[in-house]
Coordinates of C-alpha atoms in Angstrom, one line a residue:
M1303 CA 0.0 0.0 0.0
A1304 CA 1.4 3.4 -1.0
Q1305 CA 2.0 6.0 1.8
S1306 CA 2.3 9.8 1.6
V1307 CA 5.4 11.4 3.1
K1308 CA 6.1 15.2 3.5
L1309 CA 9.6 16.2 2.5
A1310 CA 11.1 19.7 2.7
D1311 CA 11.2 21.7 -0.5
D1312 CA 15.0 21.7 -0.6
I1313 CA 15.0 17.9 -0.4
M1314 CA 12.4 17.6 -3.1
A1315 CA 14.4 19.9 -5.4
L1316 CA 17.4 17.5 -4.9
V1317 CA 15.2 14.5 -5.6
R1318 CA 13.7 16.0 -8.8
R1319 CA 17.1 17.0 -10.1
E1320 CA 18.7 13.6 -9.5
A1321 CA 15.6 11.8 -10.9
D1322 CA 15.9 13.8 -14.1
L1323 CA 19.6 13.1 -14.4
H1324 CA 19.1 9.4 -14.0
S1325 CA 15.8 9.1 -15.9
R1326 CA 13.9 8.0 -12.8
S1327 CA 10.6 9.0 -11.4
V1328 CA 10.6 11.0 -8.2
A1329 CA 9.3 7.8 -6.3
G1330 CA 12.0 5.8 -8.1
Q1331 CA 14.7 8.2 -7.0
I1332 CA 13.6 8.2 -3.4
T1333 CA 13.4 4.4 -3.4
H1334 CA 16.9 4.2 -4.9
W1335 CA 18.4 6.5 -2.3
L1336 CA 16.6 4.7 0.5
K1337 CA 18.1 1.4 -0.7
I1338 CA 21.6 2.9 -0.9
G1339 CA 21.2 4.5 2.6
R1340 CA 20.1 1.2 4.1
A1341 CA 22.9 -0.7 2.4
I1342 CA 25.5 1.8 3.7
E1343 CA 24.1 1.7 7.2
H1344 CA 24.5 -2.1 7.2
S1345 CA 27.9 -2.2 5.5
G1346 CA 31.1 -3.1 7.3
S1347 CA 32.9 0.2 6.6
F1348 CA 30.0 2.4 7.9
D1349 CA 28.6 2.0 11.3
Y1350 CA 25.5 4.2 11.9
A1351 CA 25.5 3.5 15.6
R1352 CA 29.0 5.1 15.8
I1353 CA 27.8 8.2 14.1
T1354 CA 24.8 8.4 16.5
A1355 CA 27.2 8.0 19.4
A1356 CA 29.4 10.8 18.1
L1357 CA 26.3 13.1 17.6
E1358 CA 25.4 12.3 21.3
G1359 CA 28.9 13.2 22.4
K1360 CA 29.6 9.6 23.5
L1361 CA 32.3 9.0 20.9
D1362 CA 35.1 11.3 19.8
T1363 CA 34.6 12.2 16.1
T1364 CA 38.3 11.6 15.5
Q1365 CA 37.5 7.9 15.9
L1366 CA 35.1 7.9 12.9
G1367 CA 36.2 6.5 9.6
E1368 CA 36.1 8.7 6.5
E1369 CA 32.6 7.7 5.4
E1370 CA 31.3 7.9 8.9
D1371 CA 32.9 11.4 9.3
V1372 CA 31.1 12.7 6.2
A1373 CA 27.7 11.3 7.4
W1374 CA 28.3 12.7 10.9
L1375 CA 29.1 16.2 9.6
D1376 CA 26.0 16.2 7.4
A1377 CA 23.8 15.2 10.4
F1378 CA 25.6 17.6 12.8
T1379 CA 25.1 20.5 10.3
E1380 CA 21.4 19.7 9.9
K1381 CA 20.9 19.4 13.7
M1382 CA 22.7 22.6 14.4
G1383 CA 20.5 24.5 11.9
H1384 CA 17.4 23.9 14.0
P1385 CA 17.3 25.1 17.6
S1386 CA 15.6 22.7 20.1
D1387 CA 12.6 23.8 22.2
D1388 CA 14.9 24.2 25.2
E1389 CA 17.2 26.5 23.2
E1390 CA 14.3 28.6 22.0
A1391 CA 13.0 28.9 25.6
F1392 CA 16.5 29.8 26.8
F1393 CA 16.9 32.6 24.4
A1394 CA 13.3 33.8 24.9
R1395 CA 14.1 34.2 28.6
R1396 CA 17.3 36.1 27.8
Q1397 CA 15.4 38.4 25.5
A1398 CA 12.8 39.0 28.1
L1399 CA 15.6 39.9 30.6
G1400 CA 17.3 42.3 28.1
R1401 CA 20.4 40.1 27.9
G1402 CA 22.4 39.2 24.8
V1403 CA 20.8 36.6 22.5
G1404 CA 23.8 35.6 20.3
L1405 CA 26.9 36.8 18.5
D1406 CA 27.2 38.6 15.2
A1407 CA 29.8 37.7 12.5
G1408 CA 32.4 39.7 14.3
G1409 CA 31.9 37.9 17.6
N1410 CA 30.1 40.8 19.2
L1411 CA 27.2 40.2 21.6
V1412 CA 23.8 40.9 19.9
Y1413 CA 20.8 42.1 21.9
A1414 CA 17.2 41.4 20.9
K1415 CA 15.6 44.4 19.2
E1416 CA 12.8 46.1 21.1
D1417 CA 9.3 45.7 19.6
T1418 CA 8.6 49.2 18.3
A1419 CA 5.1 48.2 17.1
A1420 CA 3.7 48.4 20.7

């Protein structure tokens, strides 16, 4: 039975581009990548559990193999691009207290802008 899955627009753009390049349907491309990913996770040179341990801080990233390191970096970059609920709450509290909420490109403390619409 077919199932619907929501994918981000940027992921779908990648899928469509690769599907066109390899004369596959969108569903065919996703299935192809799914099979490759599963095979990699189960291969002897790539241990997904080690990557997960590195993402959790339980394994030093210098202990990862080359393929594992690439997968870890991709996952780490993705994870760091989306603040957790706890991080959002932390910075909301800092903003409410008038404290700095981050650093600019020059390393200077940035304060939340006052809401001038009130």
